[in-house]
mmCIF file of C-alpha atoms in Angstrom:
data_model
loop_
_atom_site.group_PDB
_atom_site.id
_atom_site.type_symbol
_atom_site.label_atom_id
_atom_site.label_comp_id
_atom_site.label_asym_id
_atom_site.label_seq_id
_atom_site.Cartn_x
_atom_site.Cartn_y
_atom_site.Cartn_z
ATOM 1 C CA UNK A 1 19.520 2.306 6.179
ATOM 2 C CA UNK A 2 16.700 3.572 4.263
ATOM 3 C CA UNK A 3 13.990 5.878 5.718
ATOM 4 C CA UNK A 4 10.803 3.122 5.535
ATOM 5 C CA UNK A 5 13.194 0.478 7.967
ATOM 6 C CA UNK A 6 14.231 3.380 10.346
ATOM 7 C CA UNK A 7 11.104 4.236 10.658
ATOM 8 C CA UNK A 8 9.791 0.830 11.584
ATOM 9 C CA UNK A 9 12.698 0.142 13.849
ATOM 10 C CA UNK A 10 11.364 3.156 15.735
ATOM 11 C CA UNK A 11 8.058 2.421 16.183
ATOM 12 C CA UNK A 12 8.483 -1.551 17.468
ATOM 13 C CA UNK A 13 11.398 0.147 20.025
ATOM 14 C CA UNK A 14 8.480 2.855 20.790
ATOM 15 C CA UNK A 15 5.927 0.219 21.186
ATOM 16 C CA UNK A 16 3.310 2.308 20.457
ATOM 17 C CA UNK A 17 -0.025 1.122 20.553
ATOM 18 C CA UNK A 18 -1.243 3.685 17.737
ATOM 19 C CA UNK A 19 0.119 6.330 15.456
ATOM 20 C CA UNK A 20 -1.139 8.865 13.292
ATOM 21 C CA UNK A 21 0.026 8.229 9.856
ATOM 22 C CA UNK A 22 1.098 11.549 7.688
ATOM 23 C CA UNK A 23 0.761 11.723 3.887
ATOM 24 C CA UNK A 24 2.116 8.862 2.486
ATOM 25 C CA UNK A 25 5.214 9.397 0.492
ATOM 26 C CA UNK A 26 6.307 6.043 0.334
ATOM 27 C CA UNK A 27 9.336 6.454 2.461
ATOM 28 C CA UNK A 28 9.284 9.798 4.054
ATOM 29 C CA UNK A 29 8.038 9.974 7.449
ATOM 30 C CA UNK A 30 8.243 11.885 10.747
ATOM 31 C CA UNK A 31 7.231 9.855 13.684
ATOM 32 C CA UNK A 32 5.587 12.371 16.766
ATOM 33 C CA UNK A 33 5.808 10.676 20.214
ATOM 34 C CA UNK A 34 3.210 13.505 21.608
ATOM 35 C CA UNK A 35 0.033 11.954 21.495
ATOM 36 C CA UNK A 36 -2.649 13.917 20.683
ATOM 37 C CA UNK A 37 -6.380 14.274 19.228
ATOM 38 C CA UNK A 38 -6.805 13.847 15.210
ATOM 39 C CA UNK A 39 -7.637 17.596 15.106
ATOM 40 C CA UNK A 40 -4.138 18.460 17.530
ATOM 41 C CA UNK A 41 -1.867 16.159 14.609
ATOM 42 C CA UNK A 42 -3.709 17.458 11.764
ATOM 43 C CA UNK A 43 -2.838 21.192 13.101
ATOM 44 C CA UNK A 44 1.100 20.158 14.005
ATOM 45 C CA UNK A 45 1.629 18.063 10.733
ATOM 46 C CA UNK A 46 0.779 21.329 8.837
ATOM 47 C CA UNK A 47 2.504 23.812 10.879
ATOM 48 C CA UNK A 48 5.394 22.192 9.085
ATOM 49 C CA UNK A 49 3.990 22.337 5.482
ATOM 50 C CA UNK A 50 3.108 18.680 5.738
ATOM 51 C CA UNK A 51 -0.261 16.822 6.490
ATOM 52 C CA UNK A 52 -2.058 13.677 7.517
ATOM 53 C CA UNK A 53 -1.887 10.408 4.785
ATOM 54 C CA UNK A 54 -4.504 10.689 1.518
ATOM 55 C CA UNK A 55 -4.719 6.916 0.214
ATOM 56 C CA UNK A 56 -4.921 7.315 -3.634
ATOM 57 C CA UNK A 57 -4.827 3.722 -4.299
ATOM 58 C CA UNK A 58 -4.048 0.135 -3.387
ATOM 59 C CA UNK A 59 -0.398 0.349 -4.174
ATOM 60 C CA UNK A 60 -0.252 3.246 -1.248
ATOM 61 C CA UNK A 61 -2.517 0.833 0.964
ATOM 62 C CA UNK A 62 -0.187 -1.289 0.641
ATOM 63 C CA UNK A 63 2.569 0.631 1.780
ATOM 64 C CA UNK A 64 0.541 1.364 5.559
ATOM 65 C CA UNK A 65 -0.323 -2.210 5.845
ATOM 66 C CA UNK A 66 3.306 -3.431 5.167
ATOM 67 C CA UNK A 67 4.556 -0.382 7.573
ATOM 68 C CA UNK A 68 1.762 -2.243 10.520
ATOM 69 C CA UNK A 69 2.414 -6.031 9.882
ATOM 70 C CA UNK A 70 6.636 -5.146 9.812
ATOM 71 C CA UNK A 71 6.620 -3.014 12.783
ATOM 72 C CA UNK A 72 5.396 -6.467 14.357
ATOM 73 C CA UNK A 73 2.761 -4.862 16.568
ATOM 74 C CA UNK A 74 -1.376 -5.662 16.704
ATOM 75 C CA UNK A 75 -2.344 -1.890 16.336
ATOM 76 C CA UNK A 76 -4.160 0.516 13.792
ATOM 77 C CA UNK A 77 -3.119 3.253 12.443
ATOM 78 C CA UNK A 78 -4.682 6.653 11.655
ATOM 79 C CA UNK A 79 -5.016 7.978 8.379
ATOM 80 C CA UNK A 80 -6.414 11.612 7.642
ATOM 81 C CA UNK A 81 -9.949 10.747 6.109
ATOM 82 C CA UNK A 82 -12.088 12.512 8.177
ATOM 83 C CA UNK A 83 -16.359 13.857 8.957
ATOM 84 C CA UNK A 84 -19.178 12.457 7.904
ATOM 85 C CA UNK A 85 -18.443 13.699 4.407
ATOM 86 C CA UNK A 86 -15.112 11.685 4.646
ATOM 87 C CA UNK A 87 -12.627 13.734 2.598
ATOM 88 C CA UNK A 88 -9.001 14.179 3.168
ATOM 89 C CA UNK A 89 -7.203 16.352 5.263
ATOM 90 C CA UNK A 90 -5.105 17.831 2.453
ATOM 91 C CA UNK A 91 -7.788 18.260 -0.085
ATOM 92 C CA UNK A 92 -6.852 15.013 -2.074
ATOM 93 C CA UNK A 93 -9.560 14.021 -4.626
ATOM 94 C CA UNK A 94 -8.988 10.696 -4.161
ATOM 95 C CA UNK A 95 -11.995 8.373 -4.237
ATOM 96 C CA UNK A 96 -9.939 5.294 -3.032
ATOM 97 C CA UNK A 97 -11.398 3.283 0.050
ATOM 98 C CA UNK A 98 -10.745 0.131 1.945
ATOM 99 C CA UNK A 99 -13.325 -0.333 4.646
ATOM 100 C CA UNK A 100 -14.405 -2.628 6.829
ATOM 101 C CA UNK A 101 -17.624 -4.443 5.748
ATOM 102 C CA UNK A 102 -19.854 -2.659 8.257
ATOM 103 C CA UNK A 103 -17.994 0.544 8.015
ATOM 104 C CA UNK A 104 -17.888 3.524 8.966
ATOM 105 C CA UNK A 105 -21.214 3.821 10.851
ATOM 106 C CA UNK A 106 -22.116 5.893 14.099
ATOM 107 C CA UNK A 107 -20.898 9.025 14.532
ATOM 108 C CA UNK A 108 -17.183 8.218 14.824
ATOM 109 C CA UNK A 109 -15.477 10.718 12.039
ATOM 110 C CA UNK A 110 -11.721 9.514 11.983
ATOM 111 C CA UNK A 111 -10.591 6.866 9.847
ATOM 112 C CA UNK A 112 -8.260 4.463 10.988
ATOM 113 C CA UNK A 113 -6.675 1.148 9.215
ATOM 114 C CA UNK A 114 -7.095 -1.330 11.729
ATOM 115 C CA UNK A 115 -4.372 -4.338 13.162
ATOM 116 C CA UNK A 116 -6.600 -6.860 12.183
ATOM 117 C CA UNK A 117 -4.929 -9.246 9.467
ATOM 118 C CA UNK A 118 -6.872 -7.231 6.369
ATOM 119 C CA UNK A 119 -5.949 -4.039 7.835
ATOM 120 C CA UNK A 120 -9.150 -2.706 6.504
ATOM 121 C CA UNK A 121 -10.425 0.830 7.665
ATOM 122 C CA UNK A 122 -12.411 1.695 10.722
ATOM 123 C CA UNK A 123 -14.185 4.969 11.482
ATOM 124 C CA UNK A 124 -12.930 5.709 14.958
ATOM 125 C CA UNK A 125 -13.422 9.332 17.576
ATOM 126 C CA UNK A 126 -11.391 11.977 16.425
ATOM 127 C CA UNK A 127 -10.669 12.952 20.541
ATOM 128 C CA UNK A 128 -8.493 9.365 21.251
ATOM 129 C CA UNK A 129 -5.155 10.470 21.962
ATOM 130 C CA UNK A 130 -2.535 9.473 19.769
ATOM 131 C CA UNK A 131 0.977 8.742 18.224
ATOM 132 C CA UNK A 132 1.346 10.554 14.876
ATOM 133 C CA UNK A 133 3.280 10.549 12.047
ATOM 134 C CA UNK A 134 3.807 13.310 9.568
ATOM 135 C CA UNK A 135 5.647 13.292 6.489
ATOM 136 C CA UNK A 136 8.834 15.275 5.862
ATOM 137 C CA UNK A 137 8.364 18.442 3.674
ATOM 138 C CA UNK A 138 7.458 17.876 -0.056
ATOM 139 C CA UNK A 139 8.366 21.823 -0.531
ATOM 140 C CA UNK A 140 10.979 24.026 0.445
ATOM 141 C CA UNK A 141 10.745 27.782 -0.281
ATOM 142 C CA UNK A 142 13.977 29.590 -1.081
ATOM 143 C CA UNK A 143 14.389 33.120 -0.052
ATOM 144 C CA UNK A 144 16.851 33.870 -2.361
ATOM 145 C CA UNK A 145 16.571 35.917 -5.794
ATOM 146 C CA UNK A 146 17.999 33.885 -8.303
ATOM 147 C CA UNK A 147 17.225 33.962 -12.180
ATOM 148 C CA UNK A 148 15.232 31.275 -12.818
ATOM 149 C CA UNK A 149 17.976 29.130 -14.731
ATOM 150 C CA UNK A 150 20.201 30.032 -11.692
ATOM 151 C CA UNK A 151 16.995 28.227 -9.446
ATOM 152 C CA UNK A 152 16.794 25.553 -11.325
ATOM 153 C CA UNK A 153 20.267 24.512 -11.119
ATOM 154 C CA UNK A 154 20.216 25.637 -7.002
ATOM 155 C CA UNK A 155 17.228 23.082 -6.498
ATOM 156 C CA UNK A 156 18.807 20.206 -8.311
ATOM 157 C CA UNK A 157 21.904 20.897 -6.312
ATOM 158 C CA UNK A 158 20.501 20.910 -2.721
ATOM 159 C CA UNK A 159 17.096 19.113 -3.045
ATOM 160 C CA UNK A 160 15.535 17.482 -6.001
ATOM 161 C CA UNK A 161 14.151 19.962 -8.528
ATOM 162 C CA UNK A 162 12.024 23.272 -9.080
ATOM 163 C CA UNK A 163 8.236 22.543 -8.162
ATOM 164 C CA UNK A 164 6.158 21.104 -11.110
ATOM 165 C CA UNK A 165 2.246 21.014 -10.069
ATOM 166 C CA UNK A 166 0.434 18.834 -11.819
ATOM 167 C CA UNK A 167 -2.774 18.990 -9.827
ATOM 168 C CA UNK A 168 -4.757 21.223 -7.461
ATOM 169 C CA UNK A 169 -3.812 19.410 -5.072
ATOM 170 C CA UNK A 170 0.191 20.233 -5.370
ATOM 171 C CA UNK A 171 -1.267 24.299 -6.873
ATOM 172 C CA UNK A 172 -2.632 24.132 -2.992
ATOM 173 C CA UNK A 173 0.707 23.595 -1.427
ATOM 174 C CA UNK A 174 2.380 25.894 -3.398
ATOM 175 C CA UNK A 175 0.380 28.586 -2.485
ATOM 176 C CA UNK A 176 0.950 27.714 1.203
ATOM 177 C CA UNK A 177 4.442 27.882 0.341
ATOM 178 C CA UNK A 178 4.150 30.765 -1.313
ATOM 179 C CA UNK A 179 2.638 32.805 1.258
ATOM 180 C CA UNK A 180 5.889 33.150 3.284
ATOM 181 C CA UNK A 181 7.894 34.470 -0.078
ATOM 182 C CA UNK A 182 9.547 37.586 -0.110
ATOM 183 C CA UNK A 183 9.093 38.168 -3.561
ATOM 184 C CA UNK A 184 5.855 39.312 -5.667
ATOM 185 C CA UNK A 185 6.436 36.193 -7.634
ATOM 186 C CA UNK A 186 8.228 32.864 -6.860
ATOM 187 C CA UNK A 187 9.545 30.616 -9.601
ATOM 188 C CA UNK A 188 8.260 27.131 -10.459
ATOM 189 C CA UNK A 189 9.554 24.648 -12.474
ATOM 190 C CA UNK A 190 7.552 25.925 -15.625
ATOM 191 C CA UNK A 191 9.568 27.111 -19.024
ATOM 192 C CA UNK A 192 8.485 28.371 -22.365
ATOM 193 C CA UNK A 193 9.987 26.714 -25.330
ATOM 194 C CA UNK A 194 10.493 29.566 -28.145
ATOM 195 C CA UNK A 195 11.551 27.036 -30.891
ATOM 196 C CA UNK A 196 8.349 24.757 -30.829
ATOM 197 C CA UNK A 197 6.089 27.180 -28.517
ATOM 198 C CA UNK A 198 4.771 25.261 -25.469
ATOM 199 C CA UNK A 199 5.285 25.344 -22.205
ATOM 200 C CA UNK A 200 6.800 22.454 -20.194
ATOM 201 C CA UNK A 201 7.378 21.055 -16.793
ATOM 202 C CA UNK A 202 11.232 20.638 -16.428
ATOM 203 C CA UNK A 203 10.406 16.926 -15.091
ATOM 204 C CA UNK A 204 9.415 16.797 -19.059
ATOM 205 C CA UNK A 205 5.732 16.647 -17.826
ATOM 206 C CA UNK A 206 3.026 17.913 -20.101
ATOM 207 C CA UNK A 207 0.167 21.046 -18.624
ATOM 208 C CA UNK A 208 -2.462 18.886 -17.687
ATOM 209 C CA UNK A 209 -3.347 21.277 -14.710
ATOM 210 C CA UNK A 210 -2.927 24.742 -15.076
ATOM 211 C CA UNK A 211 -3.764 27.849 -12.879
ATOM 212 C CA UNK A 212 -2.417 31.185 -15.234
ATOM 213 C CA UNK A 213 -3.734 34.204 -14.361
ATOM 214 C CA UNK A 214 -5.485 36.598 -17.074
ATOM 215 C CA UNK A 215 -3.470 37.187 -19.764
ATOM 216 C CA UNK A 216 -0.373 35.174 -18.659
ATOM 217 C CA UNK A 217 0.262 31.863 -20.438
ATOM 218 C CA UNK A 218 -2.234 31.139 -23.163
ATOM 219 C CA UNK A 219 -1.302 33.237 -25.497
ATOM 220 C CA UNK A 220 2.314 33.731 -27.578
ATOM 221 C CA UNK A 221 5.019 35.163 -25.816
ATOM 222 C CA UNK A 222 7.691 37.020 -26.349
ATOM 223 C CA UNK A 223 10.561 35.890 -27.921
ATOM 224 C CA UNK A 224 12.641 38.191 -29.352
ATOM 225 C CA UNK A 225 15.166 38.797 -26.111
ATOM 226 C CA UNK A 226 15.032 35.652 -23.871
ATOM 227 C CA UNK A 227 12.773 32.742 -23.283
ATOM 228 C CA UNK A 228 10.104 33.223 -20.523
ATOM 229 C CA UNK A 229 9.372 30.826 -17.425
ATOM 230 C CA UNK A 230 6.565 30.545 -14.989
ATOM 231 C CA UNK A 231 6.094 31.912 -11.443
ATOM 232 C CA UNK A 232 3.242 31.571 -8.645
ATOM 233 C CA UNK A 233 2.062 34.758 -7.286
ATOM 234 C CA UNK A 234 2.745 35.239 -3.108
ATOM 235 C CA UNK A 235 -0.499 37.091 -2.756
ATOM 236 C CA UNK A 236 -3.539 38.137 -4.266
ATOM 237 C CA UNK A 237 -5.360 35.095 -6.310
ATOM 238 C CA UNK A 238 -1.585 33.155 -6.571
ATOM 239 C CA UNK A 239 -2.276 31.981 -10.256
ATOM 240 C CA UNK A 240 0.561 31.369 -12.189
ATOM 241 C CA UNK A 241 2.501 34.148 -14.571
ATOM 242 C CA UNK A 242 5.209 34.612 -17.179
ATOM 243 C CA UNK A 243 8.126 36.135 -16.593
ATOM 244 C CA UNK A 244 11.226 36.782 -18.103
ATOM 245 C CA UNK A 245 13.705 34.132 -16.710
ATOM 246 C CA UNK A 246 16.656 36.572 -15.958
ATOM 247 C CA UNK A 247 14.023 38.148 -13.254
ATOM 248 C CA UNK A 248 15.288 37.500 -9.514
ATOM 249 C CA UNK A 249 12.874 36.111 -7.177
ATOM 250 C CA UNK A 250 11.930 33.617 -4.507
ATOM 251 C CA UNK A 251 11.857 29.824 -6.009
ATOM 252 C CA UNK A 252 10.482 26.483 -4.977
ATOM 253 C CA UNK A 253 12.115 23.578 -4.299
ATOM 254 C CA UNK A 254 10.433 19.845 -4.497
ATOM 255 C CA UNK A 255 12.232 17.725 -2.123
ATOM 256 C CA UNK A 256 11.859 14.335 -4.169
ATOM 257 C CA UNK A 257 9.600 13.350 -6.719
ATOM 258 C CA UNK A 258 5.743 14.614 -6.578
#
């Protein structure tokens, strides 16, 4: 049974009236029976390296509206747009929204999607008490030193790959992630290619996004003994760096596709 239909089955045998909904991932989800304020979720969900939903688009609308009308139950649910500057609880960028007519208006500064048959968004108090739902982790740091090929091969073993960030958003997590390392540097999923010199995502993404710190990345590097690959800092600014890929350090983990 997939993830998506356990978690519906839970909430209609939970009957819950409301639920906090965690950052959509299309089918990865953590359902918390405590209820608590907005602010109480929002601080649990990221305890463990997750947070509350950012809509990016209709296709992820979707997804929570499906999740209300098949858990066969008239109720809202909470998503983590938030203030009267209504941004997202994990720093998304995303511009998407889906509200109500006459919303948001008074000085309600939660967003909710609401049970009616639209399921458009409502601005509702951040102090109601509440169901919530968190997603499960997107990252997993490794406290083990590995060479980075040695990482790679580790991640695509036991989860789904070494981290690719393609955003600020995902630089933001890894940072978080980062934090806890035991290593000055932690791997990503970022390689140097001496034959046609670029550097790469191993999920064959292009740099859109990058974060390198002064003079790491930009330049040539140095092929004449081994390729290089690319590491987060743990501390300091946490900008990316080259490394030599037979170093040892920490590594991150993605847990399925970003």
């Amino acid at each position: 049974m997939d993830e998506m239909k356990k978690l519906n089955i839970t909430l209609k045998n939970e009957n819950a009236k409301l639920a906090w909904i965690g950052k959509n991932s299309s089918d990865n989800y953590t359902l918390i029976h405590e209820e608590k304020t907005w602010y109480e979720a929002q601080s649990f969900c990221k305890e463990k390296n997750t947070d509350l939903v950012s809509v990016r688009n209709q296709t992820e609308n979707e997804v929570i509206r499906n999740l209300i009308q098949t858990a066969g139950k008239d109720y809202g649910v909470w998503i983590g747009l938030y203030n009267d500057s209504w941004k997202w609880s994990d720093q998304s960028n995303s511009s998407f929204r889906y509200w109500s007519s006459d919303k948001p208006k008074d000085d309600l500064k939660c967003a909710a999607v609401s049970g009616s048959e639209q399921h458009y968004w409502n601005n509702v108090s951040c102090t109601k008490q509440l169901p919530f739902i968190c997603h499960e982790n997107k990252l997993i740091l490794i406290e083990m030193n590995l060479t980075w090929k040695d990482a790679l091969t580790y991640c695509r073993n036991h989860h789904h790959d070494l981290v690719s960030v393609d955003s600020e958003e995902m630089q933001l997590w890894v940072k978080k992630v980062a934090q806890s390392a035991s290593t000055e540097n932690v791997w990503l999923g970022l390689r140097h290619s001496c034959t046609v010199d670029f550097w790469y995502w191993v999920n064959f993404q292009f740099i859109y996004y990058q974060d390198w710190a002064p003079g790491n990345g930009t330049g040539s590097e140095d092929c004449d003994n081994e390729e290089s690959s690319g590491a987060v800092q743990s501390g300091g600014t946490q900008q990316w760096v080259s490394l030599p890929q037979s170093n040892t350090l920490n590594f991150i983990c993605s847990n399925y596709d970003c």
